[in-house]
């Protein structure tokens, strides 16, 4: 599929930009608060991705985390880009971050490429074409929740959600093998798709956090929705999310009000 191959090429080059960063030259700024960080590499990666994809697809639009590239999502091809998901990890040289490039087609998630440069892991998927890890087919786990790892995000920019986040984390811990908080939602969704974990939840995410991972997860046999079971919004507003398999989501208790 040419579109997905083009997205992979751009994601790989974005990863090379990330790898070129030197810790002693990282100039970190804040956006909405002290935890909401941006570096010059976030901007550089986004600028490269937009320029490269625009050259390949001149009629495409863009919905991006950094800057003002937030075009309409309803018509044609729209690339939804998080240039560095896990910026705090990146800024602190923790090597768990990625570039996430999703593509909407006429308002519907259509393709996704998520590249983790530090581990050289490429996760891809497109509607009707399956999901792949480094070009090999991948699928969600078929294990019950009790035998899997649960991933979660801490909503670090929204203090009003912390109590509810950690209440859920405490309540679900007895139902699973263990919990992990990695700090890059796009990779969390891809880890679900690759069968490395059984469930993921977070109280608030932006579209660029999950646009690519959603396609990849769906194509790997997983599902994602809002915490109340309703569909995820695809028009740009922020949302909560639960993702995994139908089995692990049912066993979590989120849908029946027991968690």
Tab-separated table of C-alpha atoms in Angstrom:
chain	number	residue	atom	x	y	z
A	1	UNK	CA	0.000	0.000	0.000
A	2	UNK	CA	1.736	3.135	-1.244
A	3	UNK	CA	0.227	5.507	1.328
A	4	UNK	CA	1.396	3.402	4.236
A	5	UNK	CA	4.840	2.860	2.719
A	6	UNK	CA	5.200	6.628	2.321
A	7	UNK	CA	4.142	7.169	5.927
A	8	UNK	CA	6.715	4.601	7.077
A	9	UNK	CA	9.491	6.359	5.152
A	10	UNK	CA	8.596	9.691	6.732
A	11	UNK	CA	8.345	8.146	10.205
A	12	UNK	CA	11.788	6.559	9.818
A	13	UNK	CA	13.354	9.874	8.879
A	14	UNK	CA	11.573	11.557	11.785
A	15	UNK	CA	13.124	8.908	14.012
A	16	UNK	CA	16.557	9.741	12.637
A	17	UNK	CA	16.002	13.364	13.628
A	18	UNK	CA	15.149	12.213	17.153
A	19	UNK	CA	18.268	10.042	17.279
A	20	UNK	CA	20.407	12.985	16.239
A	21	UNK	CA	19.491	14.868	19.415
A	22	UNK	CA	22.201	15.488	21.974
A	23	UNK	CA	21.128	15.743	25.600
A	24	UNK	CA	23.327	18.785	26.135
A	25	UNK	CA	21.531	20.741	23.405
A	26	UNK	CA	17.940	19.976	24.342
A	27	UNK	CA	16.217	23.296	24.913
A	28	UNK	CA	13.029	22.463	26.795
A	29	UNK	CA	10.085	24.849	26.971
A	30	UNK	CA	6.671	24.495	28.584
A	31	UNK	CA	3.305	24.933	26.891
A	32	UNK	CA	0.195	24.709	29.118
A	33	UNK	CA	2.073	23.964	32.333
A	34	UNK	CA	5.307	22.744	33.903
A	35	UNK	CA	4.697	19.131	32.772
A	36	UNK	CA	3.623	19.957	29.204
A	37	UNK	CA	6.977	20.120	27.456
A	38	UNK	CA	8.172	20.887	23.943
A	39	UNK	CA	11.700	20.773	22.543
A	40	UNK	CA	13.168	22.105	19.334
A	41	UNK	CA	13.159	18.527	18.091
A	42	UNK	CA	9.381	18.251	18.429
A	43	UNK	CA	9.145	21.240	16.106
A	44	UNK	CA	11.851	19.970	13.760
A	45	UNK	CA	10.257	16.529	13.457
A	46	UNK	CA	6.822	17.998	12.809
A	47	UNK	CA	8.147	20.446	10.230
A	48	UNK	CA	9.919	17.635	8.396
A	49	UNK	CA	6.885	15.330	8.484
A	50	UNK	CA	4.499	18.002	7.222
A	51	UNK	CA	6.889	19.099	4.473
A	52	UNK	CA	7.614	15.554	3.280
A	53	UNK	CA	4.005	14.410	3.323
A	54	UNK	CA	2.802	17.618	1.689
A	55	UNK	CA	5.254	17.035	-1.156
A	56	UNK	CA	3.915	13.495	-1.589
A	57	UNK	CA	0.254	14.430	-1.117
A	58	UNK	CA	-0.188	18.115	-1.992
A	59	UNK	CA	-3.949	18.060	-1.418
A	60	UNK	CA	-3.699	16.551	2.067
A	61	UNK	CA	-4.416	18.480	5.247
A	62	UNK	CA	-2.726	18.256	8.636
A	63	UNK	CA	-3.783	18.044	12.288
A	64	UNK	CA	-0.636	18.288	14.414
A	65	UNK	CA	0.303	18.716	18.053
A	66	UNK	CA	2.821	21.520	17.731
A	67	UNK	CA	1.937	24.877	16.231
A	68	UNK	CA	-1.166	25.805	14.275
A	69	UNK	CA	-1.526	22.897	11.822
A	70	UNK	CA	-5.056	21.838	12.759
A	71	UNK	CA	-6.999	21.563	9.530
A	72	UNK	CA	-10.518	20.182	9.109
A	73	UNK	CA	-10.697	16.410	9.582
A	74	UNK	CA	-13.838	15.579	7.621
A	75	UNK	CA	-12.797	15.491	3.959
A	76	UNK	CA	-9.984	13.928	1.942
A	77	UNK	CA	-6.688	12.830	3.428
A	78	UNK	CA	-5.714	14.368	6.778
A	79	UNK	CA	-2.452	13.422	8.472
A	80	UNK	CA	-2.700	13.486	12.272
A	81	UNK	CA	0.805	13.854	13.678
A	82	UNK	CA	2.373	13.670	17.107
A	83	UNK	CA	6.006	14.439	16.258
A	84	UNK	CA	7.384	13.079	19.531
A	85	UNK	CA	4.974	11.172	21.726
A	86	UNK	CA	6.659	10.882	25.097
A	87	UNK	CA	8.381	14.263	25.034
A	88	UNK	CA	9.183	14.132	28.757
A	89	UNK	CA	10.933	10.780	28.234
A	90	UNK	CA	12.756	12.251	25.245
A	91	UNK	CA	13.844	15.364	27.161
A	92	UNK	CA	15.174	13.245	30.023
A	93	UNK	CA	16.986	10.811	27.708
A	94	UNK	CA	14.831	7.856	28.779
A	95	UNK	CA	14.579	6.388	25.257
A	96	UNK	CA	10.877	5.552	25.350
A	97	UNK	CA	9.263	7.861	22.816
A	98	UNK	CA	8.117	7.686	19.228
A	99	UNK	CA	6.782	9.511	16.204
A	100	UNK	CA	3.121	8.863	15.496
A	101	UNK	CA	1.597	9.517	12.063
A	102	UNK	CA	-2.055	8.732	11.543
A	103	UNK	CA	-4.074	9.311	8.403
A	104	UNK	CA	-7.796	10.003	8.186
A	105	UNK	CA	-9.693	9.458	4.955
A	106	UNK	CA	-12.951	11.391	4.697
A	107	UNK	CA	-13.194	11.708	8.468
A	108	UNK	CA	-12.384	8.070	9.318
A	109	UNK	CA	-9.058	6.712	10.665
A	110	UNK	CA	-7.496	4.901	7.728
A	111	UNK	CA	-3.779	4.248	8.295
A	112	UNK	CA	-1.160	4.577	10.998
A	113	UNK	CA	2.603	4.364	11.412
A	114	UNK	CA	4.253	4.569	14.831
A	115	UNK	CA	8.036	4.378	14.962
A	116	UNK	CA	10.129	3.990	18.115
A	117	UNK	CA	13.654	4.916	16.973
A	118	UNK	CA	15.543	3.863	20.096
A	119	UNK	CA	14.411	0.257	19.665
A	120	UNK	CA	14.006	0.441	15.878
A	121	UNK	CA	10.403	-0.774	16.151
A	122	UNK	CA	7.895	0.136	13.453
A	123	UNK	CA	4.199	-0.512	14.079
A	124	UNK	CA	1.865	-0.056	11.113
A	125	UNK	CA	-1.689	-0.721	10.075
A	126	UNK	CA	-4.244	0.287	7.472
A	127	UNK	CA	-7.929	-0.486	7.194
A	128	UNK	CA	-8.353	-3.824	5.476
A	129	UNK	CA	-4.606	-4.459	5.290
A	130	UNK	CA	-3.843	-5.783	8.780
A	131	UNK	CA	-1.355	-4.702	11.431
A	132	UNK	CA	2.395	-5.232	11.382
A	133	UNK	CA	5.426	-5.043	13.620
A	134	UNK	CA	8.583	-4.497	11.570
A	135	UNK	CA	6.674	-5.818	8.531
A	136	UNK	CA	5.564	-9.005	10.290
A	137	UNK	CA	1.859	-9.570	11.067
A	138	UNK	CA	0.861	-8.998	14.676
A	139	UNK	CA	-2.249	-9.642	16.739
A	140	UNK	CA	-3.581	-8.811	20.180
A	141	UNK	CA	-3.226	-11.323	22.988
A	142	UNK	CA	-5.931	-13.904	23.602
A	143	UNK	CA	-5.072	-14.175	27.306
A	144	UNK	CA	-7.480	-13.145	30.073
A	145	UNK	CA	-6.877	-9.892	31.896
A	146	UNK	CA	-5.448	-11.646	34.970
A	147	UNK	CA	-2.522	-12.938	32.905
A	148	UNK	CA	-1.646	-9.630	31.222
A	149	UNK	CA	-0.020	-6.292	31.975
A	150	UNK	CA	-2.263	-3.223	32.198
A	151	UNK	CA	-0.893	0.046	30.820
A	152	UNK	CA	-2.203	3.427	31.891
A	153	UNK	CA	-1.568	7.140	31.622
A	154	UNK	CA	-1.603	9.545	34.529
A	155	UNK	CA	-3.193	12.599	32.845
A	156	UNK	CA	-0.158	14.645	33.983
A	157	UNK	CA	-1.506	17.972	32.676
A	158	UNK	CA	-4.899	17.633	34.427
A	159	UNK	CA	-4.571	17.524	38.214
A	160	UNK	CA	-8.339	17.236	38.625
A	161	UNK	CA	-8.149	13.743	37.075
A	162	UNK	CA	-5.358	12.324	39.235
A	163	UNK	CA	-7.544	10.941	42.037
A	164	UNK	CA	-9.802	9.090	39.593
A	165	UNK	CA	-6.807	7.819	37.617
A	166	UNK	CA	-5.105	6.288	40.622
A	167	UNK	CA	-8.366	4.971	42.058
A	168	UNK	CA	-8.840	2.991	38.848
A	169	UNK	CA	-5.212	1.867	38.897
A	170	UNK	CA	-5.545	0.625	42.473
A	171	UNK	CA	-8.823	-1.154	41.764
A	172	UNK	CA	-7.628	-2.919	38.620
A	173	UNK	CA	-4.279	-4.089	39.999
A	174	UNK	CA	-5.789	-7.196	41.718
A	175	UNK	CA	-7.415	-8.158	38.394
A	176	UNK	CA	-4.202	-8.237	36.328
A	177	UNK	CA	-0.576	-9.337	36.464
A	178	UNK	CA	0.822	-5.827	37.037
A	179	UNK	CA	0.636	-2.177	35.922
A	180	UNK	CA	2.966	-0.073	33.781
A	181	UNK	CA	3.022	3.688	33.109
A	182	UNK	CA	5.374	4.328	30.177
A	183	UNK	CA	4.423	7.872	29.186
A	184	UNK	CA	3.766	7.448	25.449
A	185	UNK	CA	0.165	6.576	24.628
A	186	UNK	CA	0.841	5.807	20.954
A	187	UNK	CA	3.289	3.092	21.993
A	188	UNK	CA	0.888	1.813	24.652
A	189	UNK	CA	-1.714	1.180	21.945
A	190	UNK	CA	0.881	-0.482	19.735
A	191	UNK	CA	1.992	-2.691	22.626
A	192	UNK	CA	-1.618	-3.851	22.919
A	193	UNK	CA	-1.671	-4.545	19.181
A	194	UNK	CA	1.534	-6.569	19.465
A	195	UNK	CA	0.164	-8.665	22.341
A	196	UNK	CA	2.604	-7.230	24.880
A	197	UNK	CA	-0.169	-6.000	27.186
A	198	UNK	CA	-3.859	-6.625	27.692
A	199	UNK	CA	-5.415	-3.270	28.556
A	200	UNK	CA	-4.743	0.471	28.451
A	201	UNK	CA	-6.660	3.370	29.937
A	202	UNK	CA	-6.204	7.109	30.409
A	203	UNK	CA	-8.557	9.833	31.585
A	204	UNK	CA	-7.652	12.324	28.838
A	205	UNK	CA	-5.870	12.094	25.490
A	206	UNK	CA	-5.658	14.245	22.368
A	207	UNK	CA	-6.455	12.928	18.905
A	208	UNK	CA	-2.783	12.942	17.844
A	209	UNK	CA	-2.036	10.647	20.805
A	210	UNK	CA	-4.271	7.851	19.528
A	211	UNK	CA	-5.063	8.433	15.830
A	212	UNK	CA	-2.347	6.141	14.463
A	213	UNK	CA	-2.464	3.623	17.296
A	214	UNK	CA	-6.228	3.242	16.956
A	215	UNK	CA	-5.969	1.992	13.378
A	216	UNK	CA	-3.086	-0.320	14.249
A	217	UNK	CA	-4.924	-1.752	17.256
A	218	UNK	CA	-8.161	-2.283	15.345
A	219	UNK	CA	-6.337	-4.064	12.533
A	220	UNK	CA	-4.612	-6.277	15.108
A	221	UNK	CA	-7.986	-7.398	16.447
A	222	UNK	CA	-8.304	-4.992	19.367
A	223	UNK	CA	-10.869	-2.379	20.283
A	224	UNK	CA	-10.825	1.093	21.816
A	225	UNK	CA	-13.588	3.319	23.133
A	226	UNK	CA	-14.410	5.897	25.747
A	227	UNK	CA	-14.531	4.738	29.350
A	228	UNK	CA	-18.341	4.713	29.246
A	229	UNK	CA	-18.351	2.438	26.198
A	230	UNK	CA	-19.235	5.114	23.651
A	231	UNK	CA	-17.176	5.610	20.460
A	232	UNK	CA	-14.043	7.732	20.588
A	233	UNK	CA	-14.570	11.250	19.195
A	234	UNK	CA	-12.774	11.776	15.893
A	235	UNK	CA	-13.257	15.509	15.403
A	236	UNK	CA	-10.334	16.780	17.461
A	237	UNK	CA	-11.660	17.105	20.996
A	238	UNK	CA	-9.850	15.430	23.869
A	239	UNK	CA	-11.275	12.268	25.389
A	240	UNK	CA	-10.781	9.484	27.894
A	241	UNK	CA	-10.020	6.018	26.530
A	242	UNK	CA	-9.976	2.337	27.320
A	243	UNK	CA	-8.398	-0.092	24.870
A	244	UNK	CA	-7.587	-3.771	24.697
A	245	UNK	CA	-9.496	-6.841	23.601
A	246	UNK	CA	-13.208	-7.430	24.039
A	247	UNK	CA	-12.290	-10.004	26.694
A	248	UNK	CA	-9.939	-7.829	28.745
A	249	UNK	CA	-12.212	-4.792	28.596
A	250	UNK	CA	-15.155	-6.886	29.796
A	251	UNK	CA	-13.064	-8.395	32.595
A	252	UNK	CA	-11.810	-4.974	33.689
A	253	UNK	CA	-15.199	-3.938	35.049
A	254	UNK	CA	-15.111	-0.554	33.303
A	255	UNK	CA	-18.222	-1.252	31.254
A	256	UNK	CA	-20.439	-2.635	34.040
A	257	UNK	CA	-19.596	0.010	36.609
A	258	UNK	CA	-17.648	-2.249	38.971
A	259	UNK	CA	-14.421	-0.311	38.541
